[in-house]
Structures are given as structure tokens and as C-alpha cells.
Coordinates of C-alpha atoms (C1' of nucleotides) in Angstrom, one line a residue:
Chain A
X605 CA -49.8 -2.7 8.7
X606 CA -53.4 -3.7 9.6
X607 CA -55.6 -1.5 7.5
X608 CA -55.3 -2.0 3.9
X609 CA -55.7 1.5 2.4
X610 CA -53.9 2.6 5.1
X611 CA -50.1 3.2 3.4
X612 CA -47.3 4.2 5.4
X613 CA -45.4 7.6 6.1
X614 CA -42.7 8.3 3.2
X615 CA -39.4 9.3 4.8
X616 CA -36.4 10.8 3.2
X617 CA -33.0 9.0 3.1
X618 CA -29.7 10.9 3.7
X619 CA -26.3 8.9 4.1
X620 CA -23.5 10.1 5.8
X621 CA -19.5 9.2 6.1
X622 CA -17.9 9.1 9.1
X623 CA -14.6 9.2 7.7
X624 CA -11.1 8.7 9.6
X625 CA -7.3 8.9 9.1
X626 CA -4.6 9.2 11.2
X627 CA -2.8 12.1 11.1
X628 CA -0.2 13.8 12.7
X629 CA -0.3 10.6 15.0
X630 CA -4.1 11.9 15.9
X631 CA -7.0 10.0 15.5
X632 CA -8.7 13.0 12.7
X633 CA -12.5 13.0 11.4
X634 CA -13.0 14.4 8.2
X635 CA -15.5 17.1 8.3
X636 CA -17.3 20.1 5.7
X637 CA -18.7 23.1 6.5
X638 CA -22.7 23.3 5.9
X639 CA -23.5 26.2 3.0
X640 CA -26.9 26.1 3.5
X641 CA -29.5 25.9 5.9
X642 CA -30.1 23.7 7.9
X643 CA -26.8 24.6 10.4
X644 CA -25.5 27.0 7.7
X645 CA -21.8 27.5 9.1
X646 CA -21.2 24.4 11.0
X647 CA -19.8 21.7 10.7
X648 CA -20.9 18.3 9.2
X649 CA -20.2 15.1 8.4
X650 CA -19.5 14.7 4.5
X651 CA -23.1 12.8 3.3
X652 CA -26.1 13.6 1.3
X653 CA -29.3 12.1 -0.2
X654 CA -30.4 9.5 -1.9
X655 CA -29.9 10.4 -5.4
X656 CA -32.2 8.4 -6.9
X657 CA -34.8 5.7 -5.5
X658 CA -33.2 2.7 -7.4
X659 CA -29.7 3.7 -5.3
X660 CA -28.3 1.1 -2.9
X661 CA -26.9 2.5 0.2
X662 CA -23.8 1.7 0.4
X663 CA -23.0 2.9 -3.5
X664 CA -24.3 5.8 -2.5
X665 CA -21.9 6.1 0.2
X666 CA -19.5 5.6 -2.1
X667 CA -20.6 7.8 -4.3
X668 CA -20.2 10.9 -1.6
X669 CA -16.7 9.4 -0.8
X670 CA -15.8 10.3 -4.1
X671 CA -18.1 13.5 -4.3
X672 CA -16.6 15.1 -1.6
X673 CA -13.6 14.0 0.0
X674 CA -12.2 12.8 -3.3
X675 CA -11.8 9.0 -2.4
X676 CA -12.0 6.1 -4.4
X677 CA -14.3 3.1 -2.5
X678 CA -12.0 0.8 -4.2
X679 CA -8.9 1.3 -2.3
X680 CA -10.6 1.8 1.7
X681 CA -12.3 -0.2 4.4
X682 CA -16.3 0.7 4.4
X683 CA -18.5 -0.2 6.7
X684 CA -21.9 0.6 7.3
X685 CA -21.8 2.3 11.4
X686 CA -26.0 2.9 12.0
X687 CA -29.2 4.5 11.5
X688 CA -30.1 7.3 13.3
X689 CA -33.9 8.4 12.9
X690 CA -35.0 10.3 15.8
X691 CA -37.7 12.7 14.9
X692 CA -36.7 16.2 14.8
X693 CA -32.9 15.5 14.1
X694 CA -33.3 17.6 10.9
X695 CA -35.7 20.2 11.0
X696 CA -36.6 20.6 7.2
X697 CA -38.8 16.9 8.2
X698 CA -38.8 13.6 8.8
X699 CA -34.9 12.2 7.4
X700 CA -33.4 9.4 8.3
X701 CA -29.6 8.8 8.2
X702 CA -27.5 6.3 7.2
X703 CA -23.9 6.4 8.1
X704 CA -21.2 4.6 7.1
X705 CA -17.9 4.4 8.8
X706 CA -14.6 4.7 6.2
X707 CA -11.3 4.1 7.2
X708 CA -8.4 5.8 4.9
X709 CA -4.5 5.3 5.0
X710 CA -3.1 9.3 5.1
X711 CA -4.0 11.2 2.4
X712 CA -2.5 14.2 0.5
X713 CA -2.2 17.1 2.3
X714 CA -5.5 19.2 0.9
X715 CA -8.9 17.4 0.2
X716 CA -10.0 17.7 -3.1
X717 CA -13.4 18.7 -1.8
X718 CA -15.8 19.0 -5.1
X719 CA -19.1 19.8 -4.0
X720 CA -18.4 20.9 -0.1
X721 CA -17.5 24.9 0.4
X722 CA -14.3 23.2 2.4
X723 CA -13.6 20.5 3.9
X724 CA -10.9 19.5 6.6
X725 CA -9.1 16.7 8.8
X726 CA -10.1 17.7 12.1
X727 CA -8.7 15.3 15.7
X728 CA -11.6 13.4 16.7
X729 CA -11.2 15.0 20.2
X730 CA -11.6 18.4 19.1
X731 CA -14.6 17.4 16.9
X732 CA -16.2 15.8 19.8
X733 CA -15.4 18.8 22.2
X734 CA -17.6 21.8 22.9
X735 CA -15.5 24.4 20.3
X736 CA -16.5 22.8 17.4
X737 CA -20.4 22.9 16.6
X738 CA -22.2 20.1 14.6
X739 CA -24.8 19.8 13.2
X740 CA -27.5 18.0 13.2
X741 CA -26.7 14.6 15.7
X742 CA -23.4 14.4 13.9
X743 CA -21.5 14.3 17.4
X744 CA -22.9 11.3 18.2
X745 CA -22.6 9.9 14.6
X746 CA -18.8 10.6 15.6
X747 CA -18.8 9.2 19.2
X748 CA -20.5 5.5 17.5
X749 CA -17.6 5.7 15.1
X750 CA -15.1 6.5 17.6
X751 CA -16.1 3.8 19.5
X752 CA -16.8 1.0 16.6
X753 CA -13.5 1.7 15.2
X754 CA -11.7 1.2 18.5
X755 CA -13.8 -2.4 19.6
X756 CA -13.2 -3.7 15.9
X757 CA -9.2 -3.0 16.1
X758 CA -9.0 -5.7 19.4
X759 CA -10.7 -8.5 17.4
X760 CA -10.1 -7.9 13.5
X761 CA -7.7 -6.5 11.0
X762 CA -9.1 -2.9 10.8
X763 CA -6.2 -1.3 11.9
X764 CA -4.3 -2.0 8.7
X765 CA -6.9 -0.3 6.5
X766 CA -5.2 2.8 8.4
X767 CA -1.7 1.7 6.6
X768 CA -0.8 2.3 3.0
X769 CA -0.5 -1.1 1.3
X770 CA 3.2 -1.6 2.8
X771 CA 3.9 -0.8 6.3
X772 CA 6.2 -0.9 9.2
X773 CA 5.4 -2.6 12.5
X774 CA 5.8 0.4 14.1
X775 CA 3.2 2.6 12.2
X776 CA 0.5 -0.3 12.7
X777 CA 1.3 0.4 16.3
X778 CA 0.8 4.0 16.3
X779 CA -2.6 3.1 15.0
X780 CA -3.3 1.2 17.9
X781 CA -2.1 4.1 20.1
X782 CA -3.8 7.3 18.1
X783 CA -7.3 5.2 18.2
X784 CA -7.1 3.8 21.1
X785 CA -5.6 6.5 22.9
X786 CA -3.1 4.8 24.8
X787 CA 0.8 4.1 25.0
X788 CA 1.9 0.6 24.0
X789 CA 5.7 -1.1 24.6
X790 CA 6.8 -1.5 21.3
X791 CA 8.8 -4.9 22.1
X792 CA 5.6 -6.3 23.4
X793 CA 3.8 -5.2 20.1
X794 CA 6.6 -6.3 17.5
X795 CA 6.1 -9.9 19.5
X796 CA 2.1 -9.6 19.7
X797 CA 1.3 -8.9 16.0
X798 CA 3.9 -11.1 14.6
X799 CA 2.2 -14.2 16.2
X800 CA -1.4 -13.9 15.4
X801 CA -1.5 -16.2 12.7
X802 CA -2.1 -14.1 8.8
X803 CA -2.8 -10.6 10.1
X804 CA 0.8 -9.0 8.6
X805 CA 3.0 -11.0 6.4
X806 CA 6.6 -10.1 5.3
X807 CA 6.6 -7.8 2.3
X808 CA 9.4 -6.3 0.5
X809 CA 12.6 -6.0 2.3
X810 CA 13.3 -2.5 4.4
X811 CA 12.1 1.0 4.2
X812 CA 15.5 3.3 5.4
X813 CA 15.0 6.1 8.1
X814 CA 17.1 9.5 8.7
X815 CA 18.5 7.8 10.9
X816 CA 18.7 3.9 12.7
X817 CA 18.4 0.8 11.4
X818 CA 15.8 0.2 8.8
X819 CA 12.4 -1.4 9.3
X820 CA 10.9 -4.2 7.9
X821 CA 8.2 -3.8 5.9
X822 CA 4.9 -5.8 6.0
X823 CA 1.6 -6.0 4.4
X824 CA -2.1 -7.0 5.4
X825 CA -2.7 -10.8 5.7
X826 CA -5.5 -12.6 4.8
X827 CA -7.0 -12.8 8.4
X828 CA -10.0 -10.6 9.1
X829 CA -10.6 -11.8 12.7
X830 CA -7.9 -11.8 15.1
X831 CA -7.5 -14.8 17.1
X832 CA -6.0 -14.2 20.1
X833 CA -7.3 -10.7 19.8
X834 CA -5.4 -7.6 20.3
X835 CA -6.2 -6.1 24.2
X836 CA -6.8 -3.3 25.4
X837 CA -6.5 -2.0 28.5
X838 CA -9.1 -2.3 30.5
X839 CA -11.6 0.8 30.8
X840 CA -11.2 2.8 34.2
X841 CA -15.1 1.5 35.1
X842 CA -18.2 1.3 32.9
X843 CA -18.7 4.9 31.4
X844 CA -18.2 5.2 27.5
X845 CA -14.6 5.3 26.4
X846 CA -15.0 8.6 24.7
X847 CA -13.5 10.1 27.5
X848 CA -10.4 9.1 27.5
X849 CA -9.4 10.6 24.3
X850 CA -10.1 13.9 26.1
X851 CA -6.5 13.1 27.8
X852 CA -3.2 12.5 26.4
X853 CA -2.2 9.8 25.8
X854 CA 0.4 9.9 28.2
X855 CA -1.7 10.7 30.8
X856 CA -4.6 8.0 30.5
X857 CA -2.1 5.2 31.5
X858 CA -2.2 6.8 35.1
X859 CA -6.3 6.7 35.5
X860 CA -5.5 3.2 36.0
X861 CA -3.2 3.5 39.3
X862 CA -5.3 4.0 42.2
Chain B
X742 CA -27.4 17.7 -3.2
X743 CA -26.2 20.2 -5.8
X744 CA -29.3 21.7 -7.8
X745 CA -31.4 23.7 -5.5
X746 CA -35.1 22.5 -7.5
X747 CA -34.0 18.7 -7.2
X748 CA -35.7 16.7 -4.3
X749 CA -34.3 13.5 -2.7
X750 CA -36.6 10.5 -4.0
X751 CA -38.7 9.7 -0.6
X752 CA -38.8 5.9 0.8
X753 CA -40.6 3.4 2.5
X754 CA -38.9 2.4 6.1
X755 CA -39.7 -0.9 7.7
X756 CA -38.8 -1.7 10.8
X757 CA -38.2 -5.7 11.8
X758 CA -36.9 -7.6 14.4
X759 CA -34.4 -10.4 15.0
X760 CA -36.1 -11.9 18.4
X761 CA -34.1 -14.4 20.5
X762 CA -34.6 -16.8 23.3
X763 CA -33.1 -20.0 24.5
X764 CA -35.7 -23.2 24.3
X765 CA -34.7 -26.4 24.5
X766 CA -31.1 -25.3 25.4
X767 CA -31.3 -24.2 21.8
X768 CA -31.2 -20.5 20.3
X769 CA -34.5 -20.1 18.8
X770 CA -35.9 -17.0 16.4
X771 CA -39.4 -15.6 16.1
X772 CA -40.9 -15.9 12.9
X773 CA -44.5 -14.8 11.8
X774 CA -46.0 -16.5 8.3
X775 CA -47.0 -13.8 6.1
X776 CA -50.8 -13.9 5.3
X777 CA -50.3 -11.0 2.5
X778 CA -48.3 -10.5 -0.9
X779 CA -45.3 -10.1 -1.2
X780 CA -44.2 -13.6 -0.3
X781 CA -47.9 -14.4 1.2
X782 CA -47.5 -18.0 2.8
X783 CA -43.3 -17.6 3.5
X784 CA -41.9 -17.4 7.2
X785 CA -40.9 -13.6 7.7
X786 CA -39.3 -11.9 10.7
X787 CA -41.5 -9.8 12.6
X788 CA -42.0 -6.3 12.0
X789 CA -43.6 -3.8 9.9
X790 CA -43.8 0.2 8.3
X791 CA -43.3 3.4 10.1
X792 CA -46.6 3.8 11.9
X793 CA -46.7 8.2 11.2
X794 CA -43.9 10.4 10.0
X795 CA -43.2 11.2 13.7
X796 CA -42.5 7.6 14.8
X797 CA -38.7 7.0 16.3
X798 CA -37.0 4.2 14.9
X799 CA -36.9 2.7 18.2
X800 CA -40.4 3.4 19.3
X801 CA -41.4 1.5 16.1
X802 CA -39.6 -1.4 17.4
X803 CA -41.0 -1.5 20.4
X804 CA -44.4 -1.2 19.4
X805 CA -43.9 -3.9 16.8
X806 CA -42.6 -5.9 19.7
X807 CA -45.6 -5.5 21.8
X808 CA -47.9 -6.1 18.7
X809 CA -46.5 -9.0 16.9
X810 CA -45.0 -10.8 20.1
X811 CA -46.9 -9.5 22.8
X812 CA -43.7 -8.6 24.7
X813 CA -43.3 -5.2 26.2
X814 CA -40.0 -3.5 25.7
X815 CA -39.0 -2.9 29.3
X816 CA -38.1 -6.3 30.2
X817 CA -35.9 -7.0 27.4
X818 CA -32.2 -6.1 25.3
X819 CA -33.2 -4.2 22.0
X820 CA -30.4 -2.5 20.1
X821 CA -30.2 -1.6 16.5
X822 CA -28.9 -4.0 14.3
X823 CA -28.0 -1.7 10.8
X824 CA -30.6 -1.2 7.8
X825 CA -31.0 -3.2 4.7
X826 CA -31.4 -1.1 1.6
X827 CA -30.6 -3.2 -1.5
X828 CA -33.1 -2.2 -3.8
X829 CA -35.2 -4.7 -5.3
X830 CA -35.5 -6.5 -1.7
X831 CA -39.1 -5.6 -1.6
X832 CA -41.0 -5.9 -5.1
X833 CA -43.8 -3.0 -4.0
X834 CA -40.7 -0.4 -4.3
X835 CA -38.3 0.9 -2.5
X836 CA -38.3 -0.1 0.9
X837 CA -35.7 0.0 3.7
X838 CA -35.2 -2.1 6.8
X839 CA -34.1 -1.2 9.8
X840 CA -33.4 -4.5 11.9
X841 CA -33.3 -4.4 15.5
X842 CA -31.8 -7.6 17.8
X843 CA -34.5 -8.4 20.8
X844 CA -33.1 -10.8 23.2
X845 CA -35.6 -11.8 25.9
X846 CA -35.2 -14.6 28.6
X847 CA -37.5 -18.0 28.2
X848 CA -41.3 -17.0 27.5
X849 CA -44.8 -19.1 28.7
X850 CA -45.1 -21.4 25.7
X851 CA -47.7 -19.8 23.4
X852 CA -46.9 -16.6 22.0
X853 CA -49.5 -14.5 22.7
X854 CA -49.9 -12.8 18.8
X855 CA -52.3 -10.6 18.0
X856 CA -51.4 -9.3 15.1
X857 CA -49.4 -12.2 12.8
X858 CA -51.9 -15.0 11.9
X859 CA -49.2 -17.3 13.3
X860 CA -45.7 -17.3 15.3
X861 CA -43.8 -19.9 16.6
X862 CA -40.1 -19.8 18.0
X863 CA -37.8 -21.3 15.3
X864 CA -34.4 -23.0 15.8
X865 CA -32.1 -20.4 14.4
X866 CA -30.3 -23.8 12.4
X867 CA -33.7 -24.5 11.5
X868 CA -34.9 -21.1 10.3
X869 CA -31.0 -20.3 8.3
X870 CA -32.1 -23.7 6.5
X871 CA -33.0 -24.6 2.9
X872 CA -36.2 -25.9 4.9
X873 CA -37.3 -22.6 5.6
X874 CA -38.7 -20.1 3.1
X875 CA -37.9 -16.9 4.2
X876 CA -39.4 -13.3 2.9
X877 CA -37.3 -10.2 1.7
X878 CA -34.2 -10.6 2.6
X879 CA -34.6 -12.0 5.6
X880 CA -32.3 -15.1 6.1
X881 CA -29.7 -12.7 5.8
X882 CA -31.0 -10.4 8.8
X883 CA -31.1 -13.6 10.6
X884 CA -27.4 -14.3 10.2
X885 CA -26.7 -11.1 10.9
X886 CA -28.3 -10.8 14.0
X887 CA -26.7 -14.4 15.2
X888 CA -23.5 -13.2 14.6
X889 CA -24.0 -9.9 16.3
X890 CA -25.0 -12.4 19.3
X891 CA -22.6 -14.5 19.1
X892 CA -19.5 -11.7 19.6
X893 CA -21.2 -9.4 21.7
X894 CA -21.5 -12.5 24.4
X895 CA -17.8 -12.0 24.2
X896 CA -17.0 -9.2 25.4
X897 CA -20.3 -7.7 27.2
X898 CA -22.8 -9.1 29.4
X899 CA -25.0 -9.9 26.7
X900 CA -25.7 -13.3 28.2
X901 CA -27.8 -12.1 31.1
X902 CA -30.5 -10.7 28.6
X903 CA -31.1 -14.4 27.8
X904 CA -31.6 -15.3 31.7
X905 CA -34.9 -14.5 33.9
X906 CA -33.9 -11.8 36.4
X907 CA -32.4 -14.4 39.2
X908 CA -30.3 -17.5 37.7
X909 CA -27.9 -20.2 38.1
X910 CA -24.8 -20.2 36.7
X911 CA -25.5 -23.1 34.6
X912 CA -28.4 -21.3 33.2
X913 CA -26.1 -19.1 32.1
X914 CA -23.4 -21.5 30.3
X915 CA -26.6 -23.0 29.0
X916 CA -26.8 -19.6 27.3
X917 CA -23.0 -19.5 25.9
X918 CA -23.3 -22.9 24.5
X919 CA -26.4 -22.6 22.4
X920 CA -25.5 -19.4 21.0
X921 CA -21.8 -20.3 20.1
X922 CA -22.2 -23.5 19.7
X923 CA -20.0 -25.3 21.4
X924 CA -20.0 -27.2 24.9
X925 CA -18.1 -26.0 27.8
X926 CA -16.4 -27.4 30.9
X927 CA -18.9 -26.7 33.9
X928 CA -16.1 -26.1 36.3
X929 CA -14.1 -23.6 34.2
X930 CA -16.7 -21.4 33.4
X931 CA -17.8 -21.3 37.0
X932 CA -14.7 -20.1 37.7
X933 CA -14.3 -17.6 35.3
X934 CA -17.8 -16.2 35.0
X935 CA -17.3 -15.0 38.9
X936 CA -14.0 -14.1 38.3
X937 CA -15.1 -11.3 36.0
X938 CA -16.2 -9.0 38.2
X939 CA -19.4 -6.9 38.0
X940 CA -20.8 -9.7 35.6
X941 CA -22.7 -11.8 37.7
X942 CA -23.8 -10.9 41.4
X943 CA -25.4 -13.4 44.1
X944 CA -29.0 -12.7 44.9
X945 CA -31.4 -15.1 47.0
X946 CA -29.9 -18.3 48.6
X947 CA -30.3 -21.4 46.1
X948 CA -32.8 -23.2 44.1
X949 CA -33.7 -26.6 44.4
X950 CA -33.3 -28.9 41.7
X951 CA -35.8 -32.1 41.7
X952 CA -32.1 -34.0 42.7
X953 CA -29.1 -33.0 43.8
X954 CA -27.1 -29.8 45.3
X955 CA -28.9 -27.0 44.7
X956 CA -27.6 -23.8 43.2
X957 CA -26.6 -20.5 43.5
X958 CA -28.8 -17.5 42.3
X959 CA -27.2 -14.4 40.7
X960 CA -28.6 -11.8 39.0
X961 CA -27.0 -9.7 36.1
X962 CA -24.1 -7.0 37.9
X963 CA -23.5 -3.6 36.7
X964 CA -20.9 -4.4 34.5
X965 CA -21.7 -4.5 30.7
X966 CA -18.0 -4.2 28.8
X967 CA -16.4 -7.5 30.6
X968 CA -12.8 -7.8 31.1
X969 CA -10.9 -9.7 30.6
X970 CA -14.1 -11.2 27.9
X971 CA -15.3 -14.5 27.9
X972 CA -13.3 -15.9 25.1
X973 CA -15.0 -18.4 22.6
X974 CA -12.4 -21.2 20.7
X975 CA -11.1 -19.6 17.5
X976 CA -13.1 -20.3 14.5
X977 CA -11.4 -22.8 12.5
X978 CA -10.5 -20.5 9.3
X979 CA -11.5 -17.4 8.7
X980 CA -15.1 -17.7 7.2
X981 CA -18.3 -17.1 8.9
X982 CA -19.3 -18.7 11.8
X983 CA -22.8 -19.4 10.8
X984 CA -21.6 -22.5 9.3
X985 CA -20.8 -23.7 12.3
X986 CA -24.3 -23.9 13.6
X987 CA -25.1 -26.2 11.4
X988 CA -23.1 -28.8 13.3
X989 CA -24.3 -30.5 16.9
X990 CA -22.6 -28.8 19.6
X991 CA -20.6 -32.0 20.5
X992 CA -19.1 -32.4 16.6
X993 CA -18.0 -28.6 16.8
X994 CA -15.5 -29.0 19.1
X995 CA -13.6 -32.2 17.0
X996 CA -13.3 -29.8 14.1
X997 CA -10.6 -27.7 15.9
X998 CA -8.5 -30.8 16.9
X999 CA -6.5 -31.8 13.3
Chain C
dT1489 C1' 32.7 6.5 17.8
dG1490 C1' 27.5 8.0 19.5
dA1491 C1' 22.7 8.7 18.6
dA1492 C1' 18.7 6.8 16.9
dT1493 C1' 15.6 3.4 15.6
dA1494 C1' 14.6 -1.8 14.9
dG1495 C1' 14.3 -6.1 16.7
dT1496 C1' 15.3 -10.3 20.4
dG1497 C1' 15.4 -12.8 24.8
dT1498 C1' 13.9 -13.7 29.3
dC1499 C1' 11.5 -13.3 33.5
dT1500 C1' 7.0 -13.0 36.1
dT1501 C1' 2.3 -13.0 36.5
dT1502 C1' -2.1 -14.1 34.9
dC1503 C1' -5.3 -16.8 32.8
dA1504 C1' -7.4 -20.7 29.9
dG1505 C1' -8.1 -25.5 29.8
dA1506 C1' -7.9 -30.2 31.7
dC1507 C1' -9.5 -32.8 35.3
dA1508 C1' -9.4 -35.0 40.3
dG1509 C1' -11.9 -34.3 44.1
dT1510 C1' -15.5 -32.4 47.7
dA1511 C1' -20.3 -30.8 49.0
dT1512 C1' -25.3 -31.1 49.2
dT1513 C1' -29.4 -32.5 47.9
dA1514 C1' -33.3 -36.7 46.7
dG1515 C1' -34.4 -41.2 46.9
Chain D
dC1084 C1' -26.0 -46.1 50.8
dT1085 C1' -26.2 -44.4 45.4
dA1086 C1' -27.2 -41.2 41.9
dA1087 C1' -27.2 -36.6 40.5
dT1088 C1' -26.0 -32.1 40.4
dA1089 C1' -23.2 -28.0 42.3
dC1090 C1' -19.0 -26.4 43.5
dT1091 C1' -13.5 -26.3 44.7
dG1092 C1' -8.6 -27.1 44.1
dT1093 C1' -4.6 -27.9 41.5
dC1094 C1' -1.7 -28.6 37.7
dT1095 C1' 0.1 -27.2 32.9
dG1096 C1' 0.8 -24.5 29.1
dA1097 C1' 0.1 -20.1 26.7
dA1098 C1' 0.1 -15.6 26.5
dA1099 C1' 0.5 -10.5 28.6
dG1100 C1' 3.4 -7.1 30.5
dA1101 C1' 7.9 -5.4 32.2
dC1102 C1' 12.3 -4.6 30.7
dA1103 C1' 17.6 -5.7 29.7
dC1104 C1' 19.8 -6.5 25.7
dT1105 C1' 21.5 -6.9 20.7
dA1106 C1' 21.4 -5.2 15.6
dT1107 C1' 21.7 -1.9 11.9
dT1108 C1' 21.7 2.3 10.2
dC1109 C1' 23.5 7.7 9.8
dA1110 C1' 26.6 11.3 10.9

DNA sequence: TGAATAGTGTCTTTCAGACAGTATTAG
DNA sequence: CTAATACTGTCTGAAAGACACTATTCA
């Protein structure tokens, strides 16, 4: 920035979704397979360029949501997660990627994929893990995500952009379980989430089950930041959660006992 | 991303950083003043382009930290705050931002710049002000960054960054009421800032003050998640804190109590 | 009726916040 | 001694976690 006819390296943009649902009670990642090269056959986040140099970021992130996983911005949390810019991350040159972190209540069964080859809902544990092969730094892309999405459910309202528009208390807690990977006493819950002040409020009257009594059915509250915050248990020591969604839940309470 | 002759439009990168200290038991923000167009003559963060196509993100940050503030990146927190994109925030064409947060402990009065014609340490109330005329889009960054600060004292060991290596524990309250804004009682946060374990570890016998007891030195544990966190009285509605700033640290507190 | 799911009450422990009191220095 | 700053103890109320119990549905 000293020398005047000096003019800085142009770099190409690319922004990227990190997209989650729960599914199946599973924290799942939505992810296309690459057609061409680069990592032609693996697996990628849904993303692309810049289309045009007058584009702002995050409308082009919404323009991929609806490109290709079919999603309309309108109705889901979005949330720009990071840049990630190390040199050499994509060999065709220097690109930099933006990547934004979505949040959708389930979706219909197949993804009306437009422009990607195919695209699926895959567990965030099995995207992380060593049998699926991403490319480009798209595992850690995940990882940030992971981890954003599980720090913002203690302290704000993200865990009802999971939730379709009306929900029971008991599917905002599975939520809380699938993300953060852990098993929560439902009585403790009901009581928790009912007395922070505007996160659910009443909506509707019951939603019937096969069988037992009927739930009440709530909706998301005006609150964004949740005061007292949700807890979580506290991590084992000081390595990065990630790990822990390697385990069952069932089993992750027990890390915790000696 | 669809037709195989179309390129991606290729853009400038920036790089600029949000640079805190504590000074006068305030928090306090770096700014240069811009000597060239665009916005020659307004108070800008400190930063500037990609140096070469191979430059990491990072590395750019840290060489714009040992150029424009004369700090070297070792001895001080640097993480990635999240890119600014709209376009139109720099009239010479399309430029991103990526911000990065710099916290580094109290500094020798001068700041030794080479590059910047000037820099001087800012109150951040001061700086957020209509007082200040800031470049690009940089009030916003500002904000951004405080409020990144403000939570992540919360919940990780943040604080420490703000302290020299070896420090009282009223150093470090020092720390929590400047950037929340708020005061604190002495004797409570004693007890809870050792109760928190890995946070804070004694190191060195005391240090004398010019009267009375002296104090305990500590330096920063291993610990960096804390738990249970440090919790900070709830905001008084739900919209952004930065308001709150605005306000002597003694008024704060009477705006919780009706 | 029983099985299943939803929701309530109550006890114990832990922790935040208020604040009285003790300890160690300089003068 | 007093003034000043550092540190400790103790009480109270709020909230977390464990878990027995009641409520409402379907078959």
C-alpha cells in the first residue's frame, strides 16, 4: 500500500453454504458431489463464485441456497461462518472462500438439486469422519460450523430455526440433543425453556400423537439472546468438541465420570 | 458456475484490523488517518491489500500489524473477525475486507508507526461517535469487533489477552468492566475468577502497590473455554449492546433496576 | 384397563450477588 | 495509629440437576 503504481493481487471470490437440518434425530450436512475438476467425485459443500463483481456476499449465498439445494433465504436462519484463504486451498489459483452457515427446519425427502449432479443430507459425523472425502478444506469449513452452531444454541434462539414455524417442546429438545450431542432430562428442559423470558411462546393448542397425550405447541419468541443461557455440559477438558459427536450420544454422558 | 467459457469476476481483498487495548481503564481502538483518497483526511482502521497472490489471510494481518502498529504477532490474540463485501463500500471498485480482532495488553505510550502518517489509541465510545469520521465501512467493523469482545470474555479466557503476562486480579476485572461496561463487586469476582479452574494460575509472589496490601500475580492458565463462564448482567431488551457503551459505567448498572 | 407420551412438583446442590469483616502494606 | 488496597467468610435467593408424580391421549 506504499508504492503508488504498485496495485494489488486480484483474487477470486467463491462462497460456500454450510447447510444443516436435523434429520433422523442426526445433526446432517448437506453436501454435492464435485463434476469437475478440481476433486472431481468428492464431495463438497454446496457454493460457487461470484457471479458478477457488483454481487454482495450474502445474496449470493442466497442465490446458491436456491441454486442448488432448492431453498428459499426467506424462510431460514443465515449467517455468514468465515473466510478461509490459505494459499493452495484450490489448486486452479489463488480463491478465497466465503462461507455461510444456514440452518433449515426438515425438508422434503429428495433435494431438488438444479445445478449439482446430486446432492444429499449426510450426519455431520460421517461427513467429518475419514470415509467421506472432501474437497478442498471443506472439513474444516464443516468442523467451524459444527462448532458455531453448537456455542450459538447456549446463548441465542438458533435452535428454533431448526423447528418448522410451530413446534413442540420436545422436538426443540431433540435439537439440543442431535447438535449438541448429548442426552437431556426432558422435565428439566420443559421447565428450562419455558422460563427464559420470549424465546417460545404458546401457539395454537395441541398437535395429537399415535399415541399419549397431546403436546402443546409453541412458536419462536421474539428473544434472540438467551438470558440465562441454555448449558451445556461441560467439555471433558480443553480439546475441540468435535469429538464428541464421534460417540453416541448415550455414551458421551459417561466421559464425564471419572 | 454453469457455462464452461464464463470466468468468476476477480476482486480486490483488504485486510484490516480491529486492535484493542485497555488505557485509562477504558477499551481503546487503533485508528490511522488516511493520508490518500478515498476518504483522505477520515480516521480508518488499520490495514491494507493483499501484499502478492500468495499472501495468507493471516500472514496479511500480521504483517499489517507489524507495519502499521509496530506490534509483532506473537505476543498477542488475533482471530478472524468475518469479511465485509457490500459492494459500493469502497468507491475504487470492488473491494472486500477481511477484519481481524487484535487484542494486545497495555503498550509504551507512542505507537511506534511507520507506515500510517498518524495513530493514536481511540476510546472505542469515542471512535463509534458522530465525532468521529470513519472510512469505508468501518464504524461497523468497529461494533463488530466490540461485540465479538464483549461475549467471547464470557465464555473463554479472552480477558488474559488484555493483561501483560504476570497480573493481579484486579487487573483483570479492570479488563471485564471496560469492555462490558459495567462495574463489578471486587470480592465476588475474586472469588469466582479462581474458582473457574485453569483460568487464572499464581505465578511470582505479589506486587507492591505505592500503598496498601499488595497483590497476587497470576498468569493466564491453560484453560480457554471457561466453565461455568463468567456471566455478564442481561442486557436490558433485546437490542445491541453497543448502546450501552455509550453510558458511564456507573449509570449502566441503574438501567437494569426498574 | 395399560402403554405411551406430556407436563408438574419438590428436593438438593451449586452458584451469583450482597456485604461484613480480616490482612497487609505505606505513611 | 489511619488510610488504602487486597483478600476471606457468610448469608440469601435463583437456578441446575435428579427424579417421583400427575395428566391426557389411544387401543
Amino acid at each position: 500500500m506504499d508504492v503508488d503504481s504498485w496495485t494489488p493481487p486480484p483474487v477470486l471470490v467463491a462462497v460456500d453454504l454450510v447447510i444443516f437440518t436435523l434429520r433422523a434425530g442426526r445433526l446432517q450436512v448437506l453436501l454435492v458431489q464435485r463434476g469437475v475438476e478440481p476433486f472431481a467425485g468428492a464431495r463438497a459443500l454446496p457454493g460457487g463464485f461470484l457471479s458478477h463483481a457488483q454481487e454482495d456476499l450474502a445474496a449470493a449465498a442466497e442465490r446458491e441456497l436456491a441454486e442448488e439445494a432448492g431453498l428459499a433465504a426467506g424462510e431460514l436462519h443465515l449467517e455468514q461462518l468465515g473466510v478461509y484463504g490459505t494459499p493452495g486451498r484450490d489448486p486452479r489459483g489463488r480463491v478465497i472462500s466465503v462461507a455461510y452457515l444456514a440452518i433449515a427446519p426438515r425438508l422434503p425427502e429428495p433435494v431438488p438439486g438444479t445445478d449439482a449432479a446430486d446432492a444429499w443430507w449426510v450426519p455431520v459425523e460421517v461427513a467429518l469422519s475419514e470415509q467421506t472425502t472432501l474437497a478442498f478444506d471443506h472439513r474444516q469449513i464443516i468442523a467451524d460450523g459444527v462448532e458455531r452452531a453448537r456455542s450459538k444454541l447456549e446463548y441465542s434462539a438458533l435452535a428454533t430455526a431448526f423447528c418448522a414455524p410451530m413446534f413442540t417442546i420436545v422436538e426443540l429438545q431433540e435439537v439440543y440433543e442431535a447438535v449438541w450431542g448429548v442426552r437431556l432430562d426432558p422435565r428439566n428442559f420443559y421447565r428450562k425453556v419455558q422460563s427464559v423470558d420470549g424465546f417460545i411462546v404458546p401457539a395454537g393448542p395441541v398437535r395429537k400423537n399415535d399415541n399419549g397425550r397431546p403436546a402443546r405447541l409453541f412458536r419462536a419468541g421474539p428473544r434472540q439472546a438467551l438470558y440465562p443461557p441454555m448449558t451445556r455440559p461441560p467439555a471433558p477438558a480443553d480439546q475441540p468438541l468435535t469429538t464428541r459427536l464421534h460417540a453416541p450420544a448415550d455414551k458421551v454422558r459417561n466421559e464425564h465420570e471419572h
